[in-house]
């Protein structure tokens, strides 16, 4: 294992469970089990959701960078997530089906596909296991049966519930003041015994009417939202694993309830050693919601001329534990930085000549080591990417570094940044029409016929490419 090439101390991460930055120690040396809560696939992911997946991708890349072998599991919530966290309201998938005049299964398929395309375009590594709640119904029924046998459940007219008063440490992740909640409770808790109790299995109000429902020992219905993550994480990772993540909104309810039901079933604590949460992306108009009007998806950015990687860069400029305010101006700033990075990398490649990849074989020089050490230490300090980016820009502006040193450094940094630096300036195969135009333009340039050369520049431009003159001839680059 290569615990950081030049790292002074090991990796440190902020653990919501302890509210401190702790040294990271996996349960099995060199291996990390990482479970990240995935999307509820009833609509496109909004850019707030995507911020969380980018943070989780940086976390996974960091673990891999420091030599850990990571197994990454992510769930797809395609049933059971209701419009209210209080276990009331409609199933979001059924809402999506009504909205689109189709059924919940088609909605799930459509938006899972859209999600996979989104993460690919953001250079987010695909999880090793993508598990669907609807494909793990038996596992969920088995877990609920186990909880029932152990006396943690009770029945109401609309479902089977978990009795949170049976656990002495319920709410430890969020540090909930359970007694205070009881005393101050004026909200209608319907037939629930405690305000914090939650549904494990919900009954179909009219069996046969829902698109998604299953038989169970308690009646026809569907699983509660929280039980899917417990059942699937336990299936793939067992009763003790390393890291579980999600957005900060999951701390008080979803993750709190996952811990409650899993630890009640296994009788062991802690289930997960490190709980890591990403802060929200916020808009001037407040919290972004898939069900609200202020919904921005990746396509909304594309329509305004921004690429997914501009957005990825934008997210990297803020620490994952700080809220990030979205504005078109700041996204524009990110776009400019990505364009600048593009230009610098292309200049470096031109300077290195055609076999620029061979430079990667050489041993690292002292100045490179200095920059790498600095970058790694920022990264290891609870993923301080804003500082990591600052190290990258300082290195790229450092005139004492050669192009080879810069190229090797930026590629190494990009293992974490995920901006696809290697492909910068490398065009996909040009069409014959385009290469003919470039050839003709070169001939005119050599002949000093600038008028004709400019005319052809215009034609190349019309085909979506920018033209640059270099000592080696015309170089075209697809406009971003
Ligand atoms: P959902 O699809 O609603 O289940 O949410 C998917 C992920 O996005 C979860 O980890 C949420 O915590 C996270 N999330 C939701 N809204 C935001 C936001 N505005 N900013 C960052 N993350 C969010
Ligand atoms: Zn979850």
Short mmCIF file of C-alpha atoms and ligand atoms in Angstrom, two decimals:
data_model
loop_
_atom_site.label_atom_id
_atom_site.label_comp_id
_atom_site.label_asym_id
_atom_site.label_seq_id
_atom_site.Cartn_x
_atom_site.Cartn_y
_atom_site.Cartn_z
CA UNK A 1 0.00 0.00 0.00
CA UNK A 2 1.13 3.50 -0.76
CA UNK A 3 -0.12 5.62 2.09
CA UNK A 4 0.36 8.96 0.37
CA UNK A 5 3.49 9.41 -1.65
CA UNK A 6 4.73 12.37 0.35
CA UNK A 7 2.18 12.56 3.10
CA UNK A 8 3.44 13.58 6.54
CA UNK A 9 0.55 12.27 8.64
CA UNK A 10 -2.16 9.94 7.46
CA UNK A 11 -5.56 10.84 6.07
CA UNK A 12 -7.88 12.70 8.45
CA UNK A 13 -11.64 12.99 8.01
CA UNK A 14 -14.43 14.76 9.86
CA UNK A 15 -16.75 12.27 11.50
CA UNK A 16 -20.29 13.49 12.22
CA UNK A 17 -20.58 10.79 14.88
CA UNK A 18 -17.79 12.30 17.00
CA UNK A 19 -17.96 15.88 15.64
CA UNK A 20 -14.18 15.83 15.26
CA UNK A 21 -11.59 15.44 12.54
CA UNK A 22 -10.16 11.98 13.13
CA UNK A 23 -7.31 9.96 11.68
CA UNK A 24 -8.81 7.51 9.22
CA UNK A 25 -8.25 3.86 10.15
CA UNK A 26 -10.04 1.21 8.10
CA UNK A 27 -11.33 -1.94 9.76
CA UNK A 28 -9.23 -4.13 7.44
CA UNK A 29 -5.81 -2.75 6.55
CA UNK A 30 -5.73 -1.33 3.05
CA UNK A 31 -9.43 -1.87 2.32
CA UNK A 32 -12.36 0.50 2.63
CA UNK A 33 -16.07 -0.25 2.49
CA UNK A 34 -17.89 2.89 1.39
CA UNK A 35 -21.69 3.21 1.26
CA UNK A 36 -23.17 6.38 -0.22
CA UNK A 37 -26.90 7.16 -0.23
CA UNK A 38 -28.01 7.45 -3.82
CA UNK A 39 -30.75 9.26 -5.70
CA UNK A 40 -34.50 9.02 -5.42
CA UNK A 41 -35.20 8.46 -9.08
CA UNK A 42 -38.46 10.32 -9.62
CA UNK A 43 -36.95 13.29 -11.43
CA UNK A 44 -33.60 14.51 -12.77
CA UNK A 45 -30.94 15.07 -10.13
CA UNK A 46 -30.61 18.78 -9.36
CA UNK A 47 -27.23 20.41 -9.07
CA UNK A 48 -27.52 20.34 -5.27
CA UNK A 49 -27.77 16.53 -5.33
CA UNK A 50 -24.87 16.50 -7.77
CA UNK A 51 -22.72 18.52 -5.38
CA UNK A 52 -23.09 15.69 -2.87
CA UNK A 53 -22.12 13.04 -5.43
CA UNK A 54 -19.08 15.11 -6.45
CA UNK A 55 -17.95 15.35 -2.82
CA UNK A 56 -18.38 11.58 -2.45
CA UNK A 57 -16.40 11.03 -5.64
CA UNK A 58 -13.57 13.17 -4.28
CA UNK A 59 -13.66 11.13 -1.09
CA UNK A 60 -13.45 7.85 -3.03
CA UNK A 61 -10.67 9.17 -5.27
CA UNK A 62 -8.76 10.37 -2.21
CA UNK A 63 -8.95 6.95 -0.58
CA UNK A 64 -7.77 5.34 -3.82
CA UNK A 65 -5.03 7.94 -4.25
CA UNK A 66 -3.68 7.03 -0.83
CA UNK A 67 -3.57 3.39 -1.81
CA UNK A 68 -6.74 1.95 -0.32
CA UNK A 69 -8.72 -0.56 -2.26
CA UNK A 70 -12.26 0.82 -2.09
CA UNK A 71 -15.52 -1.03 -2.53
CA UNK A 72 -18.21 1.53 -3.26
CA UNK A 73 -21.89 0.66 -2.90
CA UNK A 74 -24.70 3.09 -3.74
CA UNK A 75 -28.43 2.52 -3.50
CA UNK A 76 -31.05 3.66 -5.96
CA UNK A 77 -34.21 4.67 -4.12
CA UNK A 78 -36.98 3.57 -6.42
CA UNK A 79 -39.69 2.98 -3.85
CA UNK A 80 -40.73 4.06 -0.35
CA UNK A 81 -39.42 7.65 -0.18
CA UNK A 82 -42.50 9.64 0.78
CA UNK A 83 -43.07 13.33 0.14
CA UNK A 84 -42.90 13.99 3.89
CA UNK A 85 -40.19 12.83 6.29
CA UNK A 86 -42.94 12.16 8.83
CA UNK A 87 -43.98 9.00 6.94
CA UNK A 88 -46.99 10.66 5.41
CA UNK A 89 -47.71 11.85 1.91
CA UNK A 90 -47.26 10.07 -1.35
CA UNK A 91 -44.46 7.87 -2.62
CA UNK A 92 -42.26 10.14 -4.74
CA UNK A 93 -42.10 7.55 -7.54
CA UNK A 94 -45.89 7.44 -7.75
CA UNK A 95 -45.89 11.26 -7.86
CA UNK A 96 -43.47 11.09 -10.79
CA UNK A 97 -45.66 8.52 -12.54
CA UNK A 98 -48.75 10.75 -12.26
CA UNK A 99 -46.82 13.78 -13.44
CA UNK A 100 -45.65 11.96 -16.55
CA UNK A 101 -48.74 9.91 -17.19
CA UNK A 102 -46.83 6.64 -16.87
CA UNK A 103 -46.04 4.05 -14.20
CA UNK A 104 -43.52 4.07 -11.35
CA UNK A 105 -41.34 1.40 -13.02
CA UNK A 106 -40.85 3.52 -16.15
CA UNK A 107 -40.12 6.59 -14.03
CA UNK A 108 -37.45 4.68 -12.12
CA UNK A 109 -35.86 3.40 -15.34
CA UNK A 110 -35.84 6.80 -17.02
CA UNK A 111 -34.32 8.75 -14.14
CA UNK A 112 -31.81 6.07 -13.14
CA UNK A 113 -30.51 6.24 -16.72
CA UNK A 114 -30.43 10.05 -16.55
CA UNK A 115 -28.56 9.87 -13.24
CA UNK A 116 -25.93 7.52 -14.70
CA UNK A 117 -25.44 9.88 -17.65
CA UNK A 118 -25.10 12.84 -15.28
CA UNK A 119 -22.46 11.22 -13.15
CA UNK A 120 -20.53 10.06 -16.20
CA UNK A 121 -20.43 13.57 -17.63
CA UNK A 122 -19.21 14.88 -14.27
CA UNK A 123 -16.38 12.31 -14.25
CA UNK A 124 -17.84 10.75 -11.14
CA UNK A 125 -16.65 7.15 -10.87
CA UNK A 126 -19.51 4.70 -11.08
CA UNK A 127 -20.07 2.75 -7.83
CA UNK A 128 -18.97 -0.88 -7.93
CA UNK A 129 -22.44 -1.91 -6.80
CA UNK A 130 -25.62 0.02 -7.62
CA UNK A 131 -28.43 -1.57 -5.66
CA UNK A 132 -32.11 -0.90 -6.22
CA UNK A 133 -34.55 -0.89 -3.31
CA UNK A 134 -37.11 -2.74 -5.43
CA UNK A 135 -34.63 -5.57 -6.08
CA UNK A 136 -34.02 -6.10 -2.36
CA UNK A 137 -37.55 -6.43 -1.03
CA UNK A 138 -36.91 -9.84 0.56
CA UNK A 139 -33.84 -8.55 2.41
CA UNK A 140 -35.93 -5.69 3.77
CA UNK A 141 -38.77 -7.99 4.85
CA UNK A 142 -36.24 -10.26 6.59
CA UNK A 143 -34.72 -7.34 8.47
CA UNK A 144 -38.13 -6.04 9.58
CA UNK A 145 -39.11 -9.57 10.70
CA UNK A 146 -35.94 -9.72 12.77
CA UNK A 147 -36.78 -6.37 14.40
CA UNK A 148 -40.30 -7.61 15.08
CA UNK A 149 -38.98 -10.78 16.75
CA UNK A 150 -36.71 -8.66 18.93
CA UNK A 151 -39.65 -6.51 20.06
CA UNK A 152 -38.79 -3.21 18.36
CA UNK A 153 -41.93 -2.85 16.24
CA UNK A 154 -45.62 -2.07 16.60
CA UNK A 155 -48.51 -1.86 14.22
CA UNK A 156 -50.78 1.04 13.34
CA UNK A 157 -53.58 1.23 10.80
CA UNK A 158 -51.17 2.38 8.07
CA UNK A 159 -48.06 0.31 8.70
CA UNK A 160 -45.48 -1.31 10.91
CA UNK A 161 -43.38 1.15 12.92
CA UNK A 162 -40.07 1.16 14.77
CA UNK A 163 -40.40 2.07 18.44
CA UNK A 164 -37.51 4.47 19.03
CA UNK A 165 -38.13 4.55 22.81
CA UNK A 166 -36.75 0.99 22.99
CA UNK A 167 -33.23 2.24 22.25
CA UNK A 168 -31.32 4.12 24.93
CA UNK A 169 -29.03 5.83 22.42
CA UNK A 170 -31.56 6.73 19.70
CA UNK A 171 -30.55 9.95 17.93
CA UNK A 172 -26.85 9.81 18.85
CA UNK A 173 -25.65 10.75 15.35
CA UNK A 174 -27.71 13.94 15.24
CA UNK A 175 -27.40 14.43 19.03
CA UNK A 176 -31.15 14.71 19.19
CA UNK A 177 -32.66 15.90 22.43
CA UNK A 178 -35.19 13.08 22.51
CA UNK A 179 -36.61 14.05 25.94
CA UNK A 180 -37.00 17.67 24.83
CA UNK A 181 -38.71 16.53 21.66
CA UNK A 182 -41.23 14.56 23.72
CA UNK A 183 -41.90 17.37 26.16
CA UNK A 184 -42.30 20.01 23.49
CA UNK A 185 -44.24 17.81 21.11
CA UNK A 186 -47.42 19.47 19.97
CA UNK A 187 -47.42 18.00 16.50
CA UNK A 188 -49.95 15.40 15.54
CA UNK A 189 -48.16 12.06 15.70
CA UNK A 190 -51.25 10.17 14.60
CA UNK A 191 -51.09 6.62 15.94
CA UNK A 192 -47.33 6.70 16.46
CA UNK A 193 -46.15 6.15 20.04
CA UNK A 194 -43.26 8.61 19.79
CA UNK A 195 -42.63 11.53 17.50
CA UNK A 196 -39.36 9.99 16.30
CA UNK A 197 -40.84 6.55 15.46
CA UNK A 198 -40.72 5.72 11.77
CA UNK A 199 -42.30 3.34 9.29
CA UNK A 200 -40.62 0.04 8.45
CA UNK A 201 -43.41 -1.21 6.21
CA UNK A 202 -46.35 0.80 4.89
CA UNK A 203 -49.65 -0.76 3.85
CA UNK A 204 -51.10 -0.04 0.44
CA UNK A 205 -54.22 2.03 1.10
CA UNK A 206 -56.05 0.22 -1.65
CA UNK A 207 -54.12 -2.89 -2.69
CA UNK A 208 -53.92 -3.19 -6.45
CA UNK A 209 -53.83 0.58 -7.02
CA UNK A 210 -50.11 1.19 -6.52
CA UNK A 211 -47.62 0.36 -9.29
CA UNK A 212 -45.17 -1.01 -6.75
CA UNK A 213 -46.37 -3.22 -3.90
CA UNK A 214 -45.50 -6.59 -2.43
CA UNK A 215 -46.98 -9.17 -0.07
CA UNK A 216 -45.43 -9.31 3.38
CA UNK A 217 -46.19 -10.95 6.73
CA UNK A 218 -47.94 -7.68 7.70
CA UNK A 219 -50.02 -7.12 4.60
CA UNK A 220 -49.64 -5.85 1.05
CA UNK A 221 -47.52 -2.73 0.87
CA UNK A 222 -44.02 -1.40 0.43
CA UNK A 223 -40.91 -0.82 2.56
CA UNK A 224 -40.20 2.41 4.46
CA UNK A 225 -37.41 4.54 3.03
CA UNK A 226 -34.78 4.01 5.75
CA UNK A 227 -34.96 0.22 5.85
CA UNK A 228 -33.65 -0.09 2.27
CA UNK A 229 -30.25 1.40 3.13
CA UNK A 230 -29.90 -0.72 6.27
CA UNK A 231 -30.85 -3.91 4.45
CA UNK A 232 -28.65 -3.28 1.43
CA UNK A 233 -25.64 -1.93 3.30
CA UNK A 234 -25.83 -4.97 5.59
CA UNK A 235 -26.15 -7.32 2.62
CA UNK A 236 -23.03 -5.97 0.94
CA UNK A 237 -20.98 -4.89 3.99
CA UNK A 238 -22.30 -6.79 7.03
CA UNK A 239 -22.76 -5.49 10.55
CA UNK A 240 -19.63 -3.33 10.76
CA UNK A 241 -18.07 -1.23 8.03
CA UNK A 242 -16.00 1.87 7.41
CA UNK A 243 -17.73 4.86 5.82
CA UNK A 244 -21.32 5.93 5.18
CA UNK A 245 -22.09 9.25 3.52
CA UNK A 246 -24.85 11.53 2.28
CA UNK A 247 -25.96 15.15 2.42
CA UNK A 248 -26.35 16.92 5.79
CA UNK A 249 -30.14 16.67 5.56
CA UNK A 250 -29.78 12.93 6.14
CA UNK A 251 -28.23 13.31 9.60
CA UNK A 252 -31.35 13.92 11.68
CA UNK A 253 -33.75 11.46 10.10
CA UNK A 254 -32.55 9.03 7.43
CA UNK A 255 -29.14 8.14 8.88
CA UNK A 256 -30.36 8.35 12.46
CA UNK A 257 -33.03 5.78 11.63
CA UNK A 258 -30.66 3.59 9.64
CA UNK A 259 -28.42 3.38 12.71
CA UNK A 260 -31.35 2.71 15.03
CA UNK A 261 -32.80 -0.20 13.10
CA UNK A 262 -29.47 -1.79 12.17
CA UNK A 263 -27.97 -1.62 15.64
CA UNK A 264 -31.26 -2.85 17.13
CA UNK A 265 -31.13 -5.85 14.81
CA UNK A 266 -27.45 -6.71 15.26
CA UNK A 267 -27.14 -5.69 18.91
CA UNK A 268 -23.73 -4.27 17.99
CA UNK A 269 -22.41 -0.72 17.95
CA UNK A 270 -21.05 1.12 16.07
CA UNK A 271 -22.45 -0.18 12.80
CA UNK A 272 -20.40 2.31 10.83
CA UNK A 273 -17.14 3.88 12.01
CA UNK A 274 -17.22 7.14 10.01
CA UNK A 275 -20.32 9.09 9.02
CA UNK A 276 -19.37 11.84 6.58
CA UNK A 277 -21.79 14.47 5.32
CA UNK A 278 -21.65 17.03 2.54
CA UNK A 279 -23.09 20.50 3.07
CA UNK A 280 -25.80 21.92 0.86
CA UNK A 281 -25.70 23.88 -2.33
CA UNK A 282 -27.94 26.85 -1.75
CA UNK A 283 -29.67 29.37 -3.95
CA UNK A 284 -30.57 32.96 -3.16
CA UNK A 285 -34.14 31.74 -3.13
CA UNK A 286 -33.27 29.18 -0.42
CA UNK A 287 -33.05 25.40 -0.48
CA UNK A 288 -33.26 23.79 -3.88
CA UNK A 289 -35.79 20.99 -4.13
CA UNK A 290 -36.75 18.51 -6.82
CA UNK A 291 -40.36 19.30 -5.97
CA UNK A 292 -39.89 23.10 -5.87
CA UNK A 293 -39.78 25.61 -8.70
CA UNK A 294 -36.11 26.50 -8.18
CA UNK A 295 -34.84 23.30 -9.70
CA UNK A 296 -31.62 23.49 -11.75
CA UNK A 297 -30.45 20.33 -13.52
CA UNK A 298 -27.24 19.73 -15.43
CA UNK A 299 -29.07 20.40 -18.67
CA UNK A 300 -30.09 23.87 -17.46
CA UNK A 301 -26.35 24.60 -17.17
CA UNK A 302 -25.60 23.18 -20.62
CA UNK A 303 -28.30 25.36 -22.15
CA UNK A 304 -26.50 28.41 -20.82
CA UNK A 305 -23.18 27.29 -22.27
CA UNK A 306 -21.62 25.61 -19.23
CA UNK A 307 -20.18 22.12 -19.27
CA UNK A 308 -20.66 19.57 -16.47
CA UNK A 309 -16.95 19.90 -15.72
CA UNK A 310 -17.31 23.66 -15.20
CA UNK A 311 -19.80 22.73 -12.51
CA UNK A 312 -17.48 20.09 -11.06
CA UNK A 313 -14.73 22.71 -10.79
CA UNK A 314 -17.19 25.13 -9.17
CA UNK A 315 -17.92 22.53 -6.47
CA UNK A 316 -14.23 21.92 -5.85
CA UNK A 317 -13.73 25.60 -4.98
CA UNK A 318 -15.64 25.15 -1.72
CA UNK A 319 -14.88 22.84 1.18
CA UNK A 320 -17.46 20.05 1.30
CA UNK A 321 -18.40 20.99 4.86
CA UNK A 322 -19.29 24.58 3.94
CA UNK A 323 -22.55 25.57 2.30
CA UNK A 324 -21.96 26.67 -1.27
CA UNK A 325 -23.99 29.47 -2.75
CA UNK A 326 -24.85 29.02 -6.37
CA UNK A 327 -24.85 31.98 -8.76
CA UNK A 328 -24.35 32.22 -12.48
CA UNK A 329 -21.52 34.69 -11.85
CA UNK A 330 -19.56 32.26 -9.75
CA UNK A 331 -20.22 29.45 -12.19
CA UNK A 332 -18.84 31.74 -14.85
CA UNK A 333 -15.73 32.22 -12.74
CA UNK A 334 -15.33 28.44 -12.60
CA UNK A 335 -15.78 28.18 -16.35
CA UNK A 336 -13.04 30.74 -16.89
CA UNK A 337 -10.71 28.80 -14.62
CA UNK A 338 -11.37 25.57 -16.52
CA UNK A 339 -10.73 27.35 -19.83
CA UNK A 340 -7.49 28.80 -18.46
CA UNK A 341 -6.44 25.35 -17.27
CA UNK A 342 -7.23 24.00 -20.71
CA UNK A 343 -5.07 26.62 -22.38
CA UNK A 344 -2.16 26.07 -20.02
CA UNK A 345 -2.26 22.29 -20.47
CA UNK A 346 -2.41 22.64 -24.26
CA UNK A 347 0.57 25.02 -24.20
CA UNK A 348 2.47 22.56 -22.04
CA UNK A 349 1.68 19.71 -24.42
CA UNK A 350 2.76 21.77 -27.42
CA UNK A 351 5.94 22.69 -25.65
CA UNK A 352 6.67 19.04 -24.88
CA UNK A 353 6.08 17.99 -28.47
CA UNK A 354 4.36 14.94 -29.86
CA UNK A 355 5.64 12.40 -27.36
CA UNK A 356 4.52 14.37 -24.31
CA UNK A 357 3.23 11.18 -22.68
CA UNK A 358 6.78 9.79 -22.43
CA UNK A 359 7.58 12.47 -19.88
CA UNK A 360 5.43 10.56 -17.41
CA UNK A 361 8.02 7.79 -17.08
CA UNK A 362 10.71 10.04 -15.61
CA UNK A 363 11.47 10.16 -11.89
CA UNK A 364 10.07 13.02 -9.91
CA UNK A 365 12.26 16.03 -9.30
CA UNK A 366 12.64 17.81 -5.96
CA UNK A 367 10.38 20.76 -6.88
CA UNK A 368 7.68 18.32 -8.01
CA UNK A 369 7.92 16.46 -4.73
CA UNK A 370 7.52 19.73 -2.86
CA UNK A 371 4.27 20.54 -4.66
CA UNK A 372 2.94 17.02 -4.39
CA UNK A 373 3.63 16.94 -0.69
CA UNK A 374 1.79 20.21 -0.28
CA UNK A 375 -1.21 19.03 -2.35
CA UNK A 376 -1.40 15.70 -0.51
CA UNK A 377 -1.32 17.34 2.87
CA UNK A 378 -4.21 19.64 1.95
CA UNK A 379 -6.14 16.67 0.65
CA UNK A 380 -5.42 14.56 3.71
CA UNK A 381 -6.65 17.40 5.90
CA UNK A 382 -10.32 16.48 5.57
CA UNK A 383 -10.33 16.90 1.77
CA UNK A 384 -9.33 20.56 1.62
CA UNK A 385 -9.82 20.93 -2.12
CA UNK A 386 -9.95 24.76 -2.22
CA UNK A 387 -6.41 24.69 -0.81
CA UNK A 388 -5.49 21.85 -3.15
CA UNK A 389 -6.57 23.93 -6.14
CA UNK A 390 -4.46 26.82 -4.87
CA UNK A 391 -1.43 24.51 -4.84
CA UNK A 392 -2.16 23.50 -8.44
CA UNK A 393 -2.36 27.10 -9.67
CA UNK A 394 0.84 28.07 -7.85
CA UNK A 395 2.63 25.15 -9.48
CA UNK A 396 1.31 26.04 -12.93
CA UNK A 397 2.47 29.65 -12.53
CA UNK A 398 5.87 28.70 -11.14
CA UNK A 399 8.35 29.75 -13.82
CA UNK A 400 11.12 27.68 -12.33
CA UNK A 401 9.21 24.48 -13.20
CA UNK A 402 9.68 22.92 -16.62
CA UNK A 403 6.70 21.96 -18.79
CA UNK A 404 7.43 18.30 -18.06
CA UNK A 405 7.30 18.88 -14.32
CA UNK A 406 4.06 20.83 -14.65
CA UNK A 407 2.44 18.20 -16.84
CA UNK A 408 3.30 15.38 -14.47
CA UNK A 409 2.02 17.37 -11.50
CA UNK A 410 -1.24 18.41 -13.06
CA UNK A 411 -1.99 14.84 -14.11
CA UNK A 412 -1.39 13.64 -10.58
CA UNK A 413 -3.61 16.37 -9.09
CA UNK A 414 -6.28 15.42 -11.61
CA UNK A 415 -6.55 11.94 -10.11
CA UNK A 416 -8.53 13.79 -7.43
CA UNK A 417 -9.89 16.81 -9.30
CA UNK A 418 -11.31 14.61 -12.05
CA UNK A 419 -11.37 17.37 -14.67
CA UNK A 420 -10.10 15.10 -17.40
CA UNK A 421 -6.83 17.00 -17.93
CA UNK A 422 -5.31 14.16 -19.93
CA UNK A 423 -7.85 14.73 -22.70
CA UNK A 424 -7.36 18.50 -22.84
CA UNK A 425 -6.37 19.47 -26.36
CA UNK A 426 -6.70 15.93 -27.63
CA UNK A 427 -9.39 16.12 -30.24
CA UNK A 428 -11.59 13.25 -31.20
CA UNK A 429 -10.80 12.07 -34.75
CA UNK A 430 -11.38 15.02 -37.06
CA UNK A 431 -13.73 14.57 -40.00
CA UNK A 432 -12.14 14.42 -43.44
CA UNK A 433 -13.80 17.72 -44.28
CA UNK A 434 -12.19 19.39 -41.29
CA UNK A 435 -8.72 17.96 -41.87
CA UNK A 436 -8.92 19.06 -45.54
CA UNK A 437 -9.76 22.60 -44.43
CA UNK A 438 -6.85 22.62 -41.99
CA UNK A 439 -4.46 21.37 -44.71
CA UNK A 440 -5.62 24.05 -47.18
CA UNK A 441 -5.33 26.75 -44.54
CA UNK A 442 -1.76 25.67 -43.78
CA UNK A 443 -0.88 25.89 -47.49
CA UNK A 444 -2.30 29.44 -47.69
CA UNK A 445 -0.41 30.45 -44.54
CA UNK A 446 2.86 29.12 -45.90
CA UNK A 447 2.19 31.02 -49.13
CA UNK A 448 1.46 34.18 -47.10
CA UNK A 449 -2.12 34.39 -48.43
CA UNK A 450 -3.69 35.65 -45.19
CA UNK A 451 -7.01 36.59 -46.74
CA UNK A 452 -7.67 33.04 -47.93
CA UNK A 453 -6.31 31.60 -44.67
CA UNK A 454 -8.75 33.77 -42.71
CA UNK A 455 -11.62 32.75 -44.94
CA UNK A 456 -10.96 29.13 -44.09
CA UNK A 457 -10.56 30.00 -40.41
CA UNK A 458 -14.19 31.23 -40.64
CA UNK A 459 -15.32 27.93 -42.15
CA UNK A 460 -13.57 25.93 -39.43
CA UNK A 461 -15.17 28.22 -36.86
CA UNK A 462 -18.62 27.54 -38.31
CA UNK A 463 -18.03 23.84 -37.67
CA UNK A 464 -17.60 24.54 -33.94
CA UNK A 465 -13.81 24.73 -33.73
CA UNK A 466 -11.39 27.48 -32.70
CA UNK A 467 -8.19 27.89 -34.65
CA UNK A 468 -4.75 28.65 -33.29
CA UNK A 469 -1.57 29.20 -35.24
CA UNK A 470 1.44 27.44 -33.81
CA UNK A 471 4.96 27.00 -35.20
CA UNK A 472 3.90 23.45 -36.10
CA UNK A 473 0.88 24.65 -38.14
CA UNK A 474 -2.83 25.06 -37.55
CA UNK A 475 -4.19 23.61 -34.33
CA UNK A 476 -7.95 23.36 -33.86
CA UNK A 477 -9.80 22.94 -30.64
CA UNK A 478 -13.48 22.17 -30.22
CA UNK A 479 -15.26 25.14 -28.64
CA UNK A 480 -16.40 24.21 -25.11
P1 LIG B 1 -32.43 12.45 -2.98
O1 LIG B 1 -32.38 12.17 -4.45
O2 LIG B 1 -33.45 13.48 -2.61
O3 LIG B 1 -32.61 11.17 -2.19
O4 LIG B 1 -31.03 13.09 -2.58
C1 LIG B 1 -29.82 12.63 -3.06
C2 LIG B 1 -28.65 13.24 -2.30
O5 LIG B 1 -28.60 14.67 -2.50
C3 LIG B 1 -28.72 13.05 -0.79
O6 LIG B 1 -27.42 12.67 -0.32
C4 LIG B 1 -29.11 14.40 -0.25
O7 LIG B 1 -28.62 14.60 1.04
C5 LIG B 1 -28.42 15.33 -1.25
N1 LIG B 1 -28.99 16.68 -1.39
C6 LIG B 1 -30.29 17.04 -1.48
N2 LIG B 1 -30.40 18.38 -1.66
C7 LIG B 1 -29.13 18.89 -1.69
C8 LIG B 1 -28.56 20.22 -1.86
N3 LIG B 1 -29.31 21.28 -2.05
N4 LIG B 1 -27.21 20.34 -1.83
C9 LIG B 1 -26.43 19.25 -1.66
N5 LIG B 1 -26.90 17.99 -1.50
C10 LIG B 1 -28.23 17.80 -1.52
ZN1 LIG B 2 -29.78 6.01 2.41
#
